[in-house]
Structure formats: C-alpha cells, structure tokens
Coordinates of C-alpha atoms in Angstrom, one line a residue:
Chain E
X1 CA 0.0 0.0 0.0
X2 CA 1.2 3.6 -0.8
X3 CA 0.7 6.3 1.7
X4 CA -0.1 9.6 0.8
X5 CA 3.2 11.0 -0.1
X6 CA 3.7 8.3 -2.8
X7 CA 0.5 8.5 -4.0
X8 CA 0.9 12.6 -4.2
X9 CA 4.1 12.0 -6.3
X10 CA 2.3 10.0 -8.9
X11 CA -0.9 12.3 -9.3
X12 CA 2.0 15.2 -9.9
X13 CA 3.6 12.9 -12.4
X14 CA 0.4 12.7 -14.4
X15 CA -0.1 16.5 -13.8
X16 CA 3.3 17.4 -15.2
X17 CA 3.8 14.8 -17.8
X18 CA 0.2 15.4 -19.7
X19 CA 1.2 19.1 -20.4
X20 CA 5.0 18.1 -20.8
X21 CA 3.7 15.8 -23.8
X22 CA 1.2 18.2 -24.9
X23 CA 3.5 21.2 -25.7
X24 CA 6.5 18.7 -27.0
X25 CA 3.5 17.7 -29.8
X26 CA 2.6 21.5 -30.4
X27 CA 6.4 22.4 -30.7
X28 CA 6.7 20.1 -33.6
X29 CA 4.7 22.7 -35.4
X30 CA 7.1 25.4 -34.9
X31 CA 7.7 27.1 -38.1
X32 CA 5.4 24.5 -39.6
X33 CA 1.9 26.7 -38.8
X34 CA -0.3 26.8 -42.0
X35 CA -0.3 30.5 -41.4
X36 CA 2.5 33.0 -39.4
X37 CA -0.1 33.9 -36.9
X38 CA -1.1 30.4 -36.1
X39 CA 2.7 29.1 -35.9
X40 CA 2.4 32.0 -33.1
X41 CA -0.4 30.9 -31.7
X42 CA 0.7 27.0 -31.3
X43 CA 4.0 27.7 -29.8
X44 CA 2.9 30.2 -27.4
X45 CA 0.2 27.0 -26.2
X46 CA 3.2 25.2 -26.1
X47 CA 5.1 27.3 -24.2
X48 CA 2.3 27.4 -21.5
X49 CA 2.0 23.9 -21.5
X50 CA 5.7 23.5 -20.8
X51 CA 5.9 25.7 -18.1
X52 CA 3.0 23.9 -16.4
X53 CA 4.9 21.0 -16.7
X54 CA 7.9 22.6 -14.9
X55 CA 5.8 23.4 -12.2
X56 CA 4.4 20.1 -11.2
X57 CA 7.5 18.2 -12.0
X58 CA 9.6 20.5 -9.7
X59 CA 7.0 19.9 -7.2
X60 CA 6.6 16.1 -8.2
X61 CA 10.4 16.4 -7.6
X62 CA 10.3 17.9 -3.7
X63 CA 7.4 15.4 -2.8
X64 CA 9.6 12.7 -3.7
X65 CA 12.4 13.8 -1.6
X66 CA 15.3 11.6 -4.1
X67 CA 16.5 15.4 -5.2
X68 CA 15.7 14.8 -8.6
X69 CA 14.5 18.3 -10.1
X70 CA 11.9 18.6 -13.0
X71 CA 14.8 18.1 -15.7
X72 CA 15.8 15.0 -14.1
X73 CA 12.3 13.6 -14.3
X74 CA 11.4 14.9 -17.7
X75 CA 14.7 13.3 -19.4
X76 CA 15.9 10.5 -17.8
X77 CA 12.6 9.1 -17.1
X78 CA 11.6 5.9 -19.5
X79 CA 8.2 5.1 -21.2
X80 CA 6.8 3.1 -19.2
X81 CA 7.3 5.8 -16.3
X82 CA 5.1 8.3 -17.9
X83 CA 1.9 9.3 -16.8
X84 CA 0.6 11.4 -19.6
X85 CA -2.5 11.0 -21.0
X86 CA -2.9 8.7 -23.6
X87 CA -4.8 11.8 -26.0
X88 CA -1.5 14.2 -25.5
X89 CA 0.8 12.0 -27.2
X90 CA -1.4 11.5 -30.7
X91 CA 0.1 12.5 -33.9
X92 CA -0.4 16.3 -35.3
X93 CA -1.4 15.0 -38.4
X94 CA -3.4 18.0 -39.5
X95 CA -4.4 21.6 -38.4
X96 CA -7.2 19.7 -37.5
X97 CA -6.4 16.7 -36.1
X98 CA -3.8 19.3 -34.1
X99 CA -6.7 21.5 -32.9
X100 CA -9.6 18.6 -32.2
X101 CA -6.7 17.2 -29.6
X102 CA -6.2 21.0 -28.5
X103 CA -9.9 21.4 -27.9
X104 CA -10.9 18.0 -26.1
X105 CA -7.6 18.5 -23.5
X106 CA -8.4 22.2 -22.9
X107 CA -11.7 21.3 -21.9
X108 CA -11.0 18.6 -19.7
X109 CA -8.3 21.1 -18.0
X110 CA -10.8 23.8 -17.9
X111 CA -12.9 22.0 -15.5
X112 CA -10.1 20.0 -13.8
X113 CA -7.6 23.1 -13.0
X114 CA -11.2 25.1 -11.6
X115 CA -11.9 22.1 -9.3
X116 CA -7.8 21.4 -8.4
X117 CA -8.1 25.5 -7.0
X118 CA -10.3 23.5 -4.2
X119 CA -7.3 21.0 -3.2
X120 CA -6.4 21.1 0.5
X121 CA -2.8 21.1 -0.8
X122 CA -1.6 24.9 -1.3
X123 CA 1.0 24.2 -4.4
X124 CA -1.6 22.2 -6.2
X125 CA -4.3 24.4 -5.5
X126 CA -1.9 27.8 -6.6
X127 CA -0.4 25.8 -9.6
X128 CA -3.8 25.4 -10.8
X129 CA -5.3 28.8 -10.4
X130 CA -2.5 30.0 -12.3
X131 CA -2.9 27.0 -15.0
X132 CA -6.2 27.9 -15.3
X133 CA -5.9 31.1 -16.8
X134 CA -3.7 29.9 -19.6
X135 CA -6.0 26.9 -20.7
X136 CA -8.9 29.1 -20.8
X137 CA -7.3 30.8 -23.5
X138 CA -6.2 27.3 -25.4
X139 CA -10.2 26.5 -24.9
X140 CA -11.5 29.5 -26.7
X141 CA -9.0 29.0 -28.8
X142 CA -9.7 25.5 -30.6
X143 CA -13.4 25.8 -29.8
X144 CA -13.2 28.8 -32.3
X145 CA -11.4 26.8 -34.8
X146 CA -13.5 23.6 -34.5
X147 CA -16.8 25.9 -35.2
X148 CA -15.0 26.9 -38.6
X149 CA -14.0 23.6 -39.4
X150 CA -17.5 22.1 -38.8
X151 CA -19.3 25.0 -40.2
X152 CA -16.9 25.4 -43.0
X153 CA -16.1 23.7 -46.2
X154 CA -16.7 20.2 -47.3
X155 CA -12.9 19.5 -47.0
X156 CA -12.3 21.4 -43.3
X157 CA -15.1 19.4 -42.2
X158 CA -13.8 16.1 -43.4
X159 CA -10.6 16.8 -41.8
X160 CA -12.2 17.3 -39.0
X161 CA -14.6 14.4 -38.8
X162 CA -11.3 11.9 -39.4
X163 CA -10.0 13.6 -36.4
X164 CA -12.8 12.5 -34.6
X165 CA -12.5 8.7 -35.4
X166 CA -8.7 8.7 -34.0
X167 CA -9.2 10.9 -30.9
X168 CA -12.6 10.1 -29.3
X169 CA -11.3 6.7 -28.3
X170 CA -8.6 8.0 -26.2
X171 CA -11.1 10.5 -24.4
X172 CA -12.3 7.7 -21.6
X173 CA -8.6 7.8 -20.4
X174 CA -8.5 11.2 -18.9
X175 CA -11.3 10.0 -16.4
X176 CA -10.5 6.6 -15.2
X177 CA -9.4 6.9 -11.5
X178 CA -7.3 4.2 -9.5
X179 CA -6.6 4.2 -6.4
X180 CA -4.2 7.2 -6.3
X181 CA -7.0 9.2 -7.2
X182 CA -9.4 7.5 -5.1
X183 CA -7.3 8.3 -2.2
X184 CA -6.5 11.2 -2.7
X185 CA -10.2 12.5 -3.6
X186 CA -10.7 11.3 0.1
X187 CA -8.1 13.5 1.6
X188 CA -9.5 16.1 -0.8
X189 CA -6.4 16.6 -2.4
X190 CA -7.4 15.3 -5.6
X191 CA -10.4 16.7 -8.1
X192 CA -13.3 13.8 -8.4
X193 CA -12.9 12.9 -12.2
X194 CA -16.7 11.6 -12.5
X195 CA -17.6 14.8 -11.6
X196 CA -15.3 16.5 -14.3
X197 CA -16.4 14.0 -17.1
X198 CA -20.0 15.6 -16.5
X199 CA -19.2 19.0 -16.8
X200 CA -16.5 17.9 -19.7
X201 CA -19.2 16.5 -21.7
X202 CA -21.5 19.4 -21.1
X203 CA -18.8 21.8 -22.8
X204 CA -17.8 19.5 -25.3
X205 CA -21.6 18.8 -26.2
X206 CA -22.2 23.3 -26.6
X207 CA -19.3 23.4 -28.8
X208 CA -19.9 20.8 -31.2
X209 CA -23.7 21.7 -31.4
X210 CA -22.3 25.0 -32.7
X211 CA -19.8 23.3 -34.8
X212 CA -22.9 21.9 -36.2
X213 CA -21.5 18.1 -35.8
X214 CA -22.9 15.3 -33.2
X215 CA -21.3 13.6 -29.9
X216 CA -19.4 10.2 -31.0
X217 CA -21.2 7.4 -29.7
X218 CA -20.4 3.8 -28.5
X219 CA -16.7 4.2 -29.7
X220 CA -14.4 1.4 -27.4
X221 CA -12.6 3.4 -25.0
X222 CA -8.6 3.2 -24.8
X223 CA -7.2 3.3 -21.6
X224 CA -3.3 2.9 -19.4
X225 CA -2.2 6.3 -18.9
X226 CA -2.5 5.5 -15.1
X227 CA 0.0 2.3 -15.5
X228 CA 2.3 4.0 -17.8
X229 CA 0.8 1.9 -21.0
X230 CA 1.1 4.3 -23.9
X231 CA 0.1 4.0 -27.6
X232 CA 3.4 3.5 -29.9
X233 CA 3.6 6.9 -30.3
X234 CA 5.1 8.2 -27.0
X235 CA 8.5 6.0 -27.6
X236 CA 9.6 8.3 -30.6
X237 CA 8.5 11.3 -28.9
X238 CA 10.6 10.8 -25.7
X239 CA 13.0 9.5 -28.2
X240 CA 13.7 13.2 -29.9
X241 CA 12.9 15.4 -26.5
X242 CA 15.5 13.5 -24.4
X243 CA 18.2 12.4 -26.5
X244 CA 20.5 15.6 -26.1
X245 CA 19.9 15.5 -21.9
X246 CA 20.9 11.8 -22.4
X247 CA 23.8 12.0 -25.0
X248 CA 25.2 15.1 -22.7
X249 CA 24.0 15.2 -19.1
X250 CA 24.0 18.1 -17.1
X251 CA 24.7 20.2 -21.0
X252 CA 23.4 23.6 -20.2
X253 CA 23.1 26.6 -22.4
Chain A
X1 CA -9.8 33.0 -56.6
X2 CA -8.2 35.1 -53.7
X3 CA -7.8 32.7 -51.0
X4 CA -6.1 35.3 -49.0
X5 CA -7.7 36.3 -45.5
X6 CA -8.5 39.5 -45.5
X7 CA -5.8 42.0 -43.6
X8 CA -6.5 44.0 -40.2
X9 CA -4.8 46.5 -38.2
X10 CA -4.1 45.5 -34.0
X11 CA -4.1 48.6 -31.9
X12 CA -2.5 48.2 -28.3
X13 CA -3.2 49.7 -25.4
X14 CA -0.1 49.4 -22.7
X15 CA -2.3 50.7 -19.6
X16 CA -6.1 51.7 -19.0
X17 CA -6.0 55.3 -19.9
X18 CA -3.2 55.4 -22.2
X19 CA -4.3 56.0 -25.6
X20 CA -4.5 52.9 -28.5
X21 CA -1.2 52.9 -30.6
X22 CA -1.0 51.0 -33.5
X23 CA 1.3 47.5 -33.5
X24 CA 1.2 46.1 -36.6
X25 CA -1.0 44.3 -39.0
X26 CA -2.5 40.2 -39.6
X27 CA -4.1 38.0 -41.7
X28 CA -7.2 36.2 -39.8
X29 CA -10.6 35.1 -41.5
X30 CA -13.2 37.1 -39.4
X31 CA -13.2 39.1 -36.3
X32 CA -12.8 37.0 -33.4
X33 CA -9.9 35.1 -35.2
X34 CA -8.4 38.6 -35.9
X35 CA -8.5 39.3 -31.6
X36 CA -7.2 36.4 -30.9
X37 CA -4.3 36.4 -33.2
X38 CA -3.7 39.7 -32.1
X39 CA -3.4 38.7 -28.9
X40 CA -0.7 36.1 -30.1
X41 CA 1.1 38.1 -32.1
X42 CA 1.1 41.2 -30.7
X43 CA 0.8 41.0 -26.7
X44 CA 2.6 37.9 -25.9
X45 CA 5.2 39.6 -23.9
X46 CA 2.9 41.7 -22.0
X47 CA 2.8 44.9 -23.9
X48 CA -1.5 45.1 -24.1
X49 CA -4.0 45.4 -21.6
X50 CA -6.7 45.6 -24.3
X51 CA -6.5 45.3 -28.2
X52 CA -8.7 46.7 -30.8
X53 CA -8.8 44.8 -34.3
X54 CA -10.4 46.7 -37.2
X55 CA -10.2 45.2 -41.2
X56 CA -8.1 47.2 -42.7
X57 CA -10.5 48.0 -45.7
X58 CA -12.2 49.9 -43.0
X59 CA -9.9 52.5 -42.5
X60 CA -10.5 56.3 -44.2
X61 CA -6.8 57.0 -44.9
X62 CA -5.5 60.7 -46.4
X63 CA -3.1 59.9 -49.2
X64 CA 0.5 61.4 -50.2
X65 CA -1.2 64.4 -52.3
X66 CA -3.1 65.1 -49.9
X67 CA 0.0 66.1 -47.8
X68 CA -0.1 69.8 -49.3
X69 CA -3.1 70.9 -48.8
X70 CA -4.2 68.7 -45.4
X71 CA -0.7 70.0 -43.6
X72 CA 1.3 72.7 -44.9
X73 CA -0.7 75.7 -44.8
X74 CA -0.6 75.0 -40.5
X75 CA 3.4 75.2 -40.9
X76 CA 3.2 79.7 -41.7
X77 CA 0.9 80.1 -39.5
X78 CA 3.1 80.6 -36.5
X79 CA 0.5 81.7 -33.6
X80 CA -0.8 78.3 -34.2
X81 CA 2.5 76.9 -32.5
X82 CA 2.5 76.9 -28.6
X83 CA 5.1 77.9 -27.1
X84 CA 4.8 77.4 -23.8
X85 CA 3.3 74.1 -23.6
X86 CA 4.2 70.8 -25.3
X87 CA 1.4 69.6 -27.5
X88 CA 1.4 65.7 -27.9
X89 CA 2.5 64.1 -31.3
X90 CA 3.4 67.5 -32.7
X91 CA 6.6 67.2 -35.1
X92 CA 8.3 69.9 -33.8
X93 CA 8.0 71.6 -29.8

C-alpha cells in the first residue's frame, strides 16, 4: 500500500507529464503553422504547457524527496514511467487533427484546474489557479477553430470528422481513477474525475452543437495512462525530446 | 480565386488610460480570429492590456497628395504653434 506522499508524487507525475507531452507535440509545429499567426499561436500553447509541466514536475520532484529536479524527471525518465494521457501523445497529423486534440484536453483542463483551485494542498491548488488562466485561453481557442471547421467547407469538415475517429477513443482515459486518485479524492487533495467528465461532456456537447456536428457514440474506450501503458507513439517522442539530456548530461546553455 | 484572409490593423493599449497605438497588422478570416491572433502576435510579452482589431479596408486614410493641402498651410501660420506648452504628437516643440 502507498501512503499519501507516494500517491501525491504519482498524481504530480500525471499532472506534469500530460502538459509536458502536450507542448512537446505542439512544438513540432514550430515554423510548420499553416499561417504566421497560427505558428504563433501554437508555440505560445506550447510554451504554457511546458511551463505547467515545470511546475508540477519541480514539485513532483520535492514530494519525492530523491532530489531529482523537474529536468531529471522529464529526461531520464523511460516510457513506461510516464503518466501522460494517452490523448497528449497522438500524432499532429493535421491543423485539424492538431486542434480537435487541443480542444478536447483544454476542456477537460478547464474544469479539472477550476476544481484542483479546491485542493487542501496549497501548491496544487496555486499551480492550478494560475494554470487555469492559460488553458482558458487554449479552450477558446480550438473551440473557435472547430466551429470553422465544422461550419466550413466540405474538406475542413472532413478533416475534422477523421479527427474525430482517431481521438474520441482516447477521451475515456482522462477520467478513469485508481486508487491514487481515489485516495486522494478522500483527503480532498485530488479533483473527483466523475464529476469532471459531466461538466467535460456538457462543454464538449455546446461546442460541437455549434460546430454543427454530433457527440461520437459507442466508440471502445482506450485506456493505461494511469499504468504507464502508452500508444506506440510516445516512444519516438521521448526519443527526440530527451536524446540531447541523455547524449550530454547536465549540458546547459 | 483570392484565397487570401483579409488584412487587419491591431491597436494596443499598454495601460487603462493610455491612448491605443497602432502595433502592426494580420491575416485572420473574421473578427474573433483577428483578436485572438492579435493577442498572439502582438501581446505575448505583455505589452497590451486591451486590443482593438479593425479590417483594414475599413480604414479612411489621407493619401500622399493630400499632404499639401491637409498639412502645410498649419506650418506659416506661426501663432498656431504653442510655445509654452508641449502639444502631444506635434513634429516639432
């Protein structure tokens, strides 16, 4: 059995690794944007995303108490360590494939970050005030793009519609809870994820209905973010973002 | 077919009160896009408190020959010129 200071360290994992992954993706379309001001847009999303990550790895880093500091734990950490969600580490592919993923994460951090304010632990609960205010930014963001792709052209809407059938399924991982969360929910630490899947699905639900598309239904739900199991994807990604902290440890600028 | 977004003009403003300068121009398909690239483009490092966006097809510009007659004849007329007081954006004090 963990106690509460293990399990603490592995809900900060997840917290920092999700945006960790998350902006490593979004970098990839730095000086790639289909338009200047979009290029911006993405790497300034990233940017935000990887200084969240900072932030909960550092912390991640203290609750452990093995003085490993968020580098540490962002590069010399192996796959199966992760604890991103499984969502954060799909393929670009598109604009909209990029934005889709950018819209379902945002709103799931939305509600998440607005309930973590609430946690009886002070870090968590000032990390995520401040988070907050970044991803409600990212939210109206890609929900203004996905009403343009939906409402758009035949093409745009395709686009976005393929999306669809290679995200949805990896939307049921953000809200499984194990027994981390469980525990934690008890010592009110943690946000209650059944109660942010409502609220998720409400916002998702307003902004497709004015994207003018419907709410997937029956799709089989991935999940093993919680264990570390990730899609094939995450390998190649840890792959680029850590092989010059591994080939030169300690390298600085 | 002109598959080009239209073009609009971002005004910042640094501070409530301060008046609206102009920071550059974007590309963006319709309003809301427009303010929100703005925002990226033009306040990421903290230089707006509030943007305006406005489609540059909108804006009543005076032209180059316009020049003699809009702002010469204010240049001989001498009492026009304070003296004792700066007045703001004036070429010369």
């Amino acid at each position: 059995m963990k106690n509460t200071s293990e399990h603490l360290f592995e809900y900060c994992l997840r917290l920092g690794d999700t945006p960790l992954i998350l902006g490593q993706r979004l970098a990839e379309w730095c000086g790639h944007g289909p338009i200047l001001e979009e290029d911006i847009a993405m790497t300034n999303i990233s940017l935000d995303c990887i200084g969240q990550a900072r932030a909960f790895l550092t912390y991640a880093g203290e609750i452990e108490g093995k003085d490993r500091t968020e580098d540490d734990l962002a590069y010399f950490r192996n796959e199966r360590e992760f604890r991103n969600l499984l969502i954060t580490e799909q393929p670009n592919e598109d604009f909209a494939q990029t934005m889709l993923r950018q819209f379902l994460i945002s709103a799931f951090h939305k509600h998440f970050y607005s309930e973590l304010m609430r946690s009886a632990d002070k870090t968590l609960s000032a990390l995520a005030e401040k988070s907050l205010k970044e991803v409600n930014y990212h939210f109206r963001h890609s929900s203004e793009w996905l009403k343009r792709f939906g409402n758009g052209t035949e093409e745009s809407r395709t686009r976005l519609m393929n999306a669809m059938d290679n995200l949805w399924r990896y939307t049921g991982d953000m809200f499984d809870m194990d027994e981390t969360d469980k525990h934690l929910v008890e010592c009110k630490i943690a946000a209650d994820l059944d109660k942010i899947k409502t609220l998720w699905n409400k916002s998702v639900e307003e902004v497709f209905s004015e994207a003018g598309i419907d709410m997937p239904k029956d799709v089989f739900m991935m999940s093993g973010s919680r264990k570390g199991k990730h899609t094939e994807h995450l390998g190649h990604i840890l792959a680029e973002m850590q092989s010059l902290a591994r080939s030169f440890p300690g390298a600085s600028w | 077919m002109n598959n080009e977004w239209p073009l609009w003009e971002v005004f910042t403003q640094k501070k409530s009160g301060l008046p609206f300068e102009h920071a550059g121009s974007l590309h963006a398909p319709d309003k809301e896009m427009a303010l929100q690239n703005a925002r990226d483009v033009y306040s990421r490092r903290n230089e707006a408190t509030c943007i305006w966006v406005v489609e540059t097809k909108n804006i009543v510009s005076s032209t180059p020959e316009d020049v003699g007659s809009f702002f010469e004849p204010s240049n001989d007329k001498i009492y026009r010129h304070p003296n004792f007081y700066k007045t703001p954006g004036a070429a010369f004090e």
